[in-house]
Structure formats: C-alpha cells, structure tokens
Amino acid sequence: MAVTIKSARELELMREAGRILEKVHDELGKAIKPGISTKDVDTLGEKIIRDFGCTPSFLDYHGYPASICVSVNDEVVHGIPNKNHILQDGDIVSLDAGVIYKGYHSDAARTHAVGRVSDAAAKLMEVTKQSFFEGIKYAKAGYHLFDISNAIDAYVRPFGYGIVRDLVGHGIGSSLHEDPQVPNFRQIRRGIRLRPGMTLAIEPMINMGRFEVEWLDDDWTVVTKDGSLSAHYENTVLITDGEPEILTFNGGLNDR
Ligand code: MF3
Ligand code: CO
C-alpha cells in the first residue's frame, strides 16, 4: 500500500481526532492512582471516548478485547485490562489509546507513574518521552523517514536501554495502521522521503534492560524477555514543510 497524503479536509478531521485523544489521555492520567484496576482504566477510557462522540479504535481490532491497552511494568504494549490487576504504588503503567472521529484515526500512548516510583523508573519514562521529541526533529518534509528512527536510536542508546525492535510506529489516517512502518532503531537506509500531508504514529518503546520481547499466552500482551521495566510514548504527527504538527499533543494547551 502506498503512503497516503491527506487532503485539507482529512487533516481537519484528524486534528479533531487528535485533540479529542489528547483530552482522553489527560483524563486517564488524572485517574491513575494506586488501587485502581486496569479494567477500571479501560472502562473510564471507553466512556470518555464515546462521550466525545468517537469510537475506540482498538476495541475488537483483530480481536483485541478492550478500548485502552494498559501495560504495567515489564509489559511493553497491548496489556489486556483486568479487574483483578490493581495498580500498586511504584508501578509504571503505559496507556495506549486510539479514537475514530468521522472515519479518521488518532493514536497516542503515555506512560504514567503510579504513586511514587524509583528514580530509575522515572528516568526511563523521561528518556522514552524525550526520544519521541528527538525523533520528530526530523519529521519534516525534505528529511527521510529513517532519519526519525536514527535520531531516536542515537538519543536512547547512550542510556544503555533496550530499544524494542519487534514493534514499530506506522502511518495512520482512515485506517489505524497504514504504510509506512516507522522503526525506532537504527536503519542502514534513509527510507522514503517525507512529504507534507503524511501522518505518522511515532511510538518509541524502550526497555530498561535488553531489547528482546516476548508474547504472553493471551497472544496480546508483549513483555520484556528479561523482566525489566518498559515505557512507551506515542503521538500522531503531521508532516509539514516546517515544524511537525503533533496532533495528539499541544503541551497541555487543551486544558484551558
Ligand atoms: N497503538 C497501537 C499500535 O500502534 C495499537 C494497539 S493495537 C490493538 O499499534 F490491537 F490493541 F488495538
Ligand atoms: Co500506534
């Protein structure tokens, strides 16, 4: 499938899908506290998404059974919400969510501290988030796709963390997953040339230990092979001639 260039009308819909998803994450972030179950997080997230008139894009996607992926500690992504899984003080929890607004998708993830976490966990979360911002310095027309991948890799590597390779970012639009794939680790080639109107979900997944991951028997939950903590940070990004437009993040300006 070719990489799609969105029209002005499509971009208006994607911007709205993004604004809504940022608010969903803001609300979910406030709800993250010791004692809440991962199922409660999903139930709340689905309600917020539907109250905005949107559809949760993950629900039933290839059979995924929830609206929000809730991944705790060594769970990398695609954790399945469970009423018996209660968040504990000191956990880190990654929330990944997607909404569909008038046929257009947005996709974003945040990793939150539950109560007080170790300095090492806080640093992993901070580096993961910052790696996204390092990557999007190259998310501009004229650069190439893998300039983003290489920038993420170059920033993260000195910390000694493992950069997940088995899962990657992706194009997004009228489908959740479109071409191209967006790796977070170093590539030999430069990849396709970036053009205005491309929309990408850029989503580094970073492990405190080694990069290898494995799938649990539920066929969804991805965990680190060495049991180390993992963090995830994702936004839907629009390529322009100038600075990238981050459709699912505007620095908290939505709160006003
Ligand atoms: N944000 C995830 C991704 O980019 C989506 C979760 S997949 C689902 O691929 F199956 F859980 F929906
Ligand atoms: Co994604």
Short mmCIF file of C-alpha atoms and ligand atoms in Angstrom, two decimals:
data_model
loop_
_atom_site.label_atom_id
_atom_site.label_comp_id
_atom_site.label_asym_id
_atom_site.label_seq_id
_atom_site.Cartn_x
_atom_site.Cartn_y
_atom_site.Cartn_z
CA MET A 1 0.00 0.00 0.00
CA ALA A 2 1.27 3.43 -0.85
CA VAL A 3 1.85 6.11 1.76
CA THR A 4 -1.18 8.41 1.69
CA ILE A 5 -1.08 12.21 1.57
CA LYS A 6 -4.05 13.68 3.41
CA SER A 7 -6.23 16.43 1.96
CA ALA A 8 -7.04 19.61 3.89
CA ARG A 9 -10.46 18.17 4.79
CA GLU A 10 -8.97 14.92 6.01
CA LEU A 11 -6.48 16.83 8.11
CA GLU A 12 -9.25 18.80 9.81
CA LEU A 13 -10.84 15.51 10.86
CA MET A 14 -7.50 14.09 12.02
CA ARG A 15 -6.79 17.25 14.03
CA GLU A 16 -10.10 16.85 15.81
CA ALA A 17 -9.45 13.14 16.39
CA GLY A 18 -6.10 14.16 17.86
CA ARG A 19 -7.47 16.94 20.09
CA ILE A 20 -10.04 14.53 21.48
CA LEU A 21 -7.47 11.82 22.14
CA GLU A 22 -5.23 14.23 24.00
CA LYS A 23 -8.15 15.04 26.29
CA VAL A 24 -8.81 11.32 26.79
CA HIS A 25 -5.21 10.87 27.91
CA ASP A 26 -5.37 13.92 30.18
CA GLU A 27 -8.43 12.48 31.93
CA LEU A 28 -6.95 8.99 32.19
CA GLY A 29 -3.72 10.40 33.59
CA LYS A 30 -5.65 12.04 36.42
CA ALA A 31 -7.31 8.71 37.25
CA ILE A 32 -4.06 6.76 37.61
CA LYS A 33 -3.59 6.09 41.33
CA PRO A 34 -2.70 3.11 43.49
CA GLY A 35 -5.82 0.97 43.96
CA ILE A 36 -7.45 1.42 40.55
CA SER A 37 -7.72 -1.73 38.43
CA THR A 38 -6.51 -1.83 34.86
CA LYS A 39 -10.09 -2.72 33.90
CA ASP A 40 -11.33 0.47 35.60
CA VAL A 41 -8.89 2.41 33.41
CA ASP A 42 -10.32 0.80 30.29
CA THR A 43 -13.94 1.33 31.34
CA LEU A 44 -13.27 5.00 32.04
CA GLY A 45 -11.34 5.44 28.80
CA GLU A 46 -14.09 3.89 26.70
CA LYS A 47 -16.68 6.13 28.34
CA ILE A 48 -14.66 9.28 27.72
CA ILE A 49 -14.05 8.32 24.09
CA ARG A 50 -17.76 7.64 23.49
CA ASP A 51 -18.80 10.82 25.33
CA PHE A 52 -16.77 12.73 22.73
CA GLY A 53 -18.83 11.01 20.03
CA CYS A 54 -15.89 8.86 18.93
CA THR A 55 -15.34 5.12 18.59
CA PRO A 56 -12.47 3.37 20.40
CA SER A 57 -10.41 2.03 17.52
CA PHE A 58 -8.66 -0.74 19.45
CA LEU A 59 -11.85 -2.48 20.63
CA ASP A 60 -12.20 -5.68 18.57
CA TYR A 61 -9.24 -4.71 16.40
CA HIS A 62 -8.02 -8.14 15.29
CA GLY A 63 -9.91 -9.39 18.32
CA TYR A 64 -8.28 -7.12 20.93
CA PRO A 65 -10.82 -7.17 23.80
CA ALA A 66 -10.63 -3.60 25.18
CA SER A 67 -10.52 0.09 24.28
CA ILE A 68 -7.33 1.02 26.12
CA CYS A 69 -4.13 -1.03 26.16
CA VAL A 70 -2.94 -0.97 29.79
CA SER A 71 0.62 -2.28 30.17
CA VAL A 72 2.20 -2.41 33.63
CA ASN A 73 5.93 -2.53 34.49
CA ASP A 74 7.57 -5.23 32.30
CA GLU A 75 4.56 -5.22 29.97
CA VAL A 76 5.65 -3.30 26.87
CA VAL A 77 2.37 -2.83 24.99
CA HIS A 78 -1.05 -4.41 24.38
CA GLY A 79 -1.65 -5.33 28.02
CA ILE A 80 -5.23 -6.52 28.49
CA PRO A 81 -7.27 -4.74 31.18
CA ASN A 82 -8.26 -6.99 34.08
CA LYS A 83 -10.40 -6.24 37.12
CA ASN A 84 -8.04 -8.29 39.28
CA HIS A 85 -4.97 -6.33 38.25
CA ILE A 86 -4.77 -3.47 40.75
CA LEU A 87 -2.19 -0.75 40.19
CA GLN A 88 0.28 -0.51 43.06
CA ASP A 89 2.36 2.34 44.39
CA GLY A 90 5.66 2.29 42.48
CA ASP A 91 4.29 0.73 39.27
CA ILE A 92 4.68 2.38 35.92
CA VAL A 93 1.73 2.00 33.54
CA SER A 94 1.59 2.62 29.81
CA LEU A 95 -1.78 3.62 28.38
CA ASP A 96 -2.25 3.35 24.63
CA ALA A 97 -5.48 4.58 23.07
CA GLY A 98 -6.93 5.29 19.65
CA VAL A 99 -10.11 7.03 18.57
CA ILE A 100 -12.04 7.25 15.33
CA TYR A 101 -13.68 10.60 14.59
CA LYS A 102 -15.81 10.76 11.43
CA GLY A 103 -13.78 7.93 9.89
CA TYR A 104 -10.33 9.24 10.84
CA HIS A 105 -7.95 7.84 13.42
CA SER A 106 -5.64 9.21 16.06
CA ASP A 107 -3.31 7.06 18.16
CA ALA A 108 -1.28 8.05 21.23
CA ALA A 109 0.35 6.50 24.28
CA ARG A 110 1.61 7.82 27.62
CA THR A 111 3.45 6.12 30.46
CA HIS A 112 2.45 7.22 33.97
CA ALA A 113 3.93 6.74 37.40
CA VAL A 114 1.59 5.13 39.93
CA GLY A 115 2.20 6.94 43.19
CA ARG A 116 5.93 7.29 43.86
CA VAL A 117 8.27 5.41 41.54
CA SER A 118 12.02 4.81 41.69
CA ASP A 119 14.39 7.36 40.20
CA ALA A 120 15.41 4.73 37.66
CA ALA A 121 11.81 4.22 36.53
CA ALA A 122 11.22 7.97 36.33
CA LYS A 123 14.32 8.35 34.18
CA LEU A 124 13.21 5.58 31.82
CA MET A 125 9.86 7.33 31.33
CA GLU A 126 11.53 10.69 30.76
CA VAL A 127 14.06 9.35 28.25
CA THR A 128 11.31 7.49 26.37
CA LYS A 129 9.23 10.65 26.06
CA GLN A 130 12.23 12.75 25.08
CA SER A 131 13.24 10.20 22.43
CA PHE A 132 9.97 10.95 20.64
CA PHE A 133 10.83 14.65 20.60
CA GLU A 134 14.36 13.90 19.38
CA GLY A 135 12.88 11.81 16.58
CA ILE A 136 10.42 14.42 15.38
CA LYS A 137 13.18 16.95 14.87
CA TYR A 138 13.44 15.08 11.56
CA ALA A 139 9.70 14.71 10.95
CA LYS A 140 9.74 17.40 8.27
CA ALA A 141 9.41 17.50 4.52
CA GLY A 142 12.86 17.08 3.00
CA TYR A 143 14.14 14.62 5.58
CA HIS A 144 13.74 10.88 5.17
CA LEU A 145 11.68 8.50 7.26
CA PHE A 146 14.59 6.70 8.86
CA ASP A 147 16.19 9.99 9.92
CA ILE A 148 13.50 9.83 12.61
CA SER A 149 14.43 6.24 13.52
CA ASN A 150 18.12 7.05 13.66
CA ALA A 151 17.57 10.13 15.85
CA ILE A 152 15.57 8.10 18.37
CA ASP A 153 18.22 5.39 18.43
CA ALA A 154 21.10 7.86 18.77
CA TYR A 155 19.43 9.58 21.70
CA VAL A 156 18.42 6.43 23.60
CA ARG A 157 21.48 4.23 23.08
CA PRO A 158 23.87 6.08 25.44
CA PHE A 159 21.50 5.41 28.34
CA GLY A 160 22.07 1.68 27.85
CA TYR A 161 18.37 0.96 27.41
CA GLY A 162 16.93 -1.63 25.03
CA ILE A 163 15.01 -0.23 22.06
CA VAL A 164 12.15 -2.57 21.09
CA ARG A 165 12.54 -3.78 17.52
CA ASP A 166 9.62 -6.19 17.07
CA LEU A 167 7.03 -3.41 17.18
CA VAL A 168 7.20 -0.16 15.25
CA GLY A 169 5.26 3.02 14.52
CA HIS A 170 3.10 3.40 11.45
CA GLY A 171 1.24 5.61 9.03
CA ILE A 172 -2.29 6.46 10.15
CA GLY A 173 -5.40 8.00 8.62
CA SER A 174 -8.64 6.36 7.54
CA SER A 175 -7.03 3.18 8.91
CA LEU A 176 -5.26 2.72 12.24
CA HIS A 177 -2.26 1.15 10.55
CA GLU A 178 -1.12 2.43 7.17
CA ASP A 179 2.23 2.39 5.43
CA PRO A 180 4.97 3.17 6.17
CA GLN A 181 6.34 1.31 9.19
CA VAL A 182 8.32 3.61 11.48
CA PRO A 183 11.11 1.77 13.34
CA ASN A 184 12.61 3.26 16.48
CA PHE A 185 16.08 1.80 15.99
CA ARG A 186 18.96 2.48 13.67
CA GLN A 187 18.46 1.79 9.96
CA ILE A 188 21.10 1.44 7.26
CA ARG A 189 18.99 3.12 4.59
CA ARG A 190 17.35 6.55 4.86
CA GLY A 191 13.86 5.35 3.86
CA ILE A 192 11.22 7.24 1.92
CA ARG A 193 11.32 10.99 1.58
CA LEU A 194 8.89 12.72 3.93
CA ARG A 195 6.23 14.90 2.30
CA PRO A 196 3.70 17.41 3.63
CA GLY A 197 0.37 15.73 4.40
CA MET A 198 1.83 12.44 5.58
CA THR A 199 0.57 11.42 9.02
CA LEU A 200 2.64 9.09 11.20
CA ALA A 201 2.15 7.47 14.60
CA ILE A 202 5.65 7.65 16.09
CA GLU A 203 5.93 5.44 19.17
CA PRO A 204 9.21 4.54 20.84
CA MET A 205 9.00 1.55 23.22
CA ILE A 206 12.06 1.48 25.47
CA ASN A 207 13.16 -1.22 27.94
CA MET A 208 15.34 -0.58 30.95
CA GLY A 209 17.20 -3.80 30.17
CA ARG A 210 17.60 -5.63 26.91
CA PHE A 211 15.55 -5.02 23.76
CA GLU A 212 14.09 -8.51 23.34
CA VAL A 213 10.39 -9.01 23.97
CA GLU A 214 8.02 -11.96 24.04
CA TRP A 215 4.29 -12.54 23.81
CA LEU A 216 2.26 -13.95 26.69
CA ASP A 217 -0.15 -16.85 26.15
CA ASP A 218 -3.05 -14.38 25.76
CA ASP A 219 -1.44 -13.67 22.35
CA TRP A 220 -1.57 -9.91 23.02
CA THR A 221 0.50 -8.84 25.99
CA VAL A 222 4.07 -8.06 24.97
CA VAL A 223 6.58 -8.25 27.85
CA THR A 224 10.31 -7.73 28.14
CA LYS A 225 12.16 -11.02 27.96
CA ASP A 226 14.45 -10.10 30.86
CA GLY A 227 11.60 -8.83 33.05
CA SER A 228 12.89 -5.25 33.05
CA LEU A 229 10.57 -2.24 33.06
CA SER A 230 9.36 -0.79 29.76
CA ALA A 231 7.95 2.61 28.77
CA HIS A 232 6.00 3.78 25.71
CA TYR A 233 5.32 7.24 24.33
CA GLU A 234 3.37 7.90 21.14
CA ASN A 235 1.78 10.73 19.22
CA THR A 236 0.13 11.11 15.84
CA VAL A 237 2.22 13.58 13.85
CA LEU A 238 1.54 15.55 10.66
CA ILE A 239 4.46 16.24 8.33
CA THR A 240 4.53 19.80 7.02
CA ASP A 241 7.11 21.93 5.23
CA GLY A 242 8.07 23.35 8.61
CA GLU A 243 7.75 22.10 12.15
CA PRO A 244 5.74 18.91 12.54
CA GLU A 245 2.22 19.28 13.89
CA ILE A 246 1.70 16.91 16.83
CA LEU A 247 -1.99 16.15 16.51
CA THR A 248 -2.34 14.39 19.87
CA PHE A 249 -0.26 16.78 22.00
CA ASN A 250 -0.13 20.51 22.32
CA GLY A 251 1.75 20.90 25.55
CA GLY A 252 -1.35 20.92 27.71
CA LEU A 253 -2.92 23.91 25.95
CA ASN A 254 -6.14 21.91 25.66
CA ASP A 255 -6.59 22.24 29.40
CA ARG A 256 -7.52 25.90 29.21
N1 MF3 B 1 -1.08 1.89 19.39
C1 MF3 B 1 -1.09 0.52 18.99
C2 MF3 B 1 -0.41 0.47 17.68
O1 MF3 B 1 0.03 1.41 17.22
C3 MF3 B 1 -2.43 -0.01 18.83
C4 MF3 B 1 -2.80 -1.15 19.66
S1 MF3 B 1 -3.27 -2.42 18.72
C5 MF3 B 1 -4.67 -3.07 19.39
O2 MF3 B 1 -0.29 -0.47 17.04
F1 MF3 B 1 -4.86 -4.16 18.77
F2 MF3 B 1 -4.53 -3.23 20.63
F3 MF3 B 1 -5.63 -2.30 19.14
CO CO B 2 0.37 3.15 17.18
#
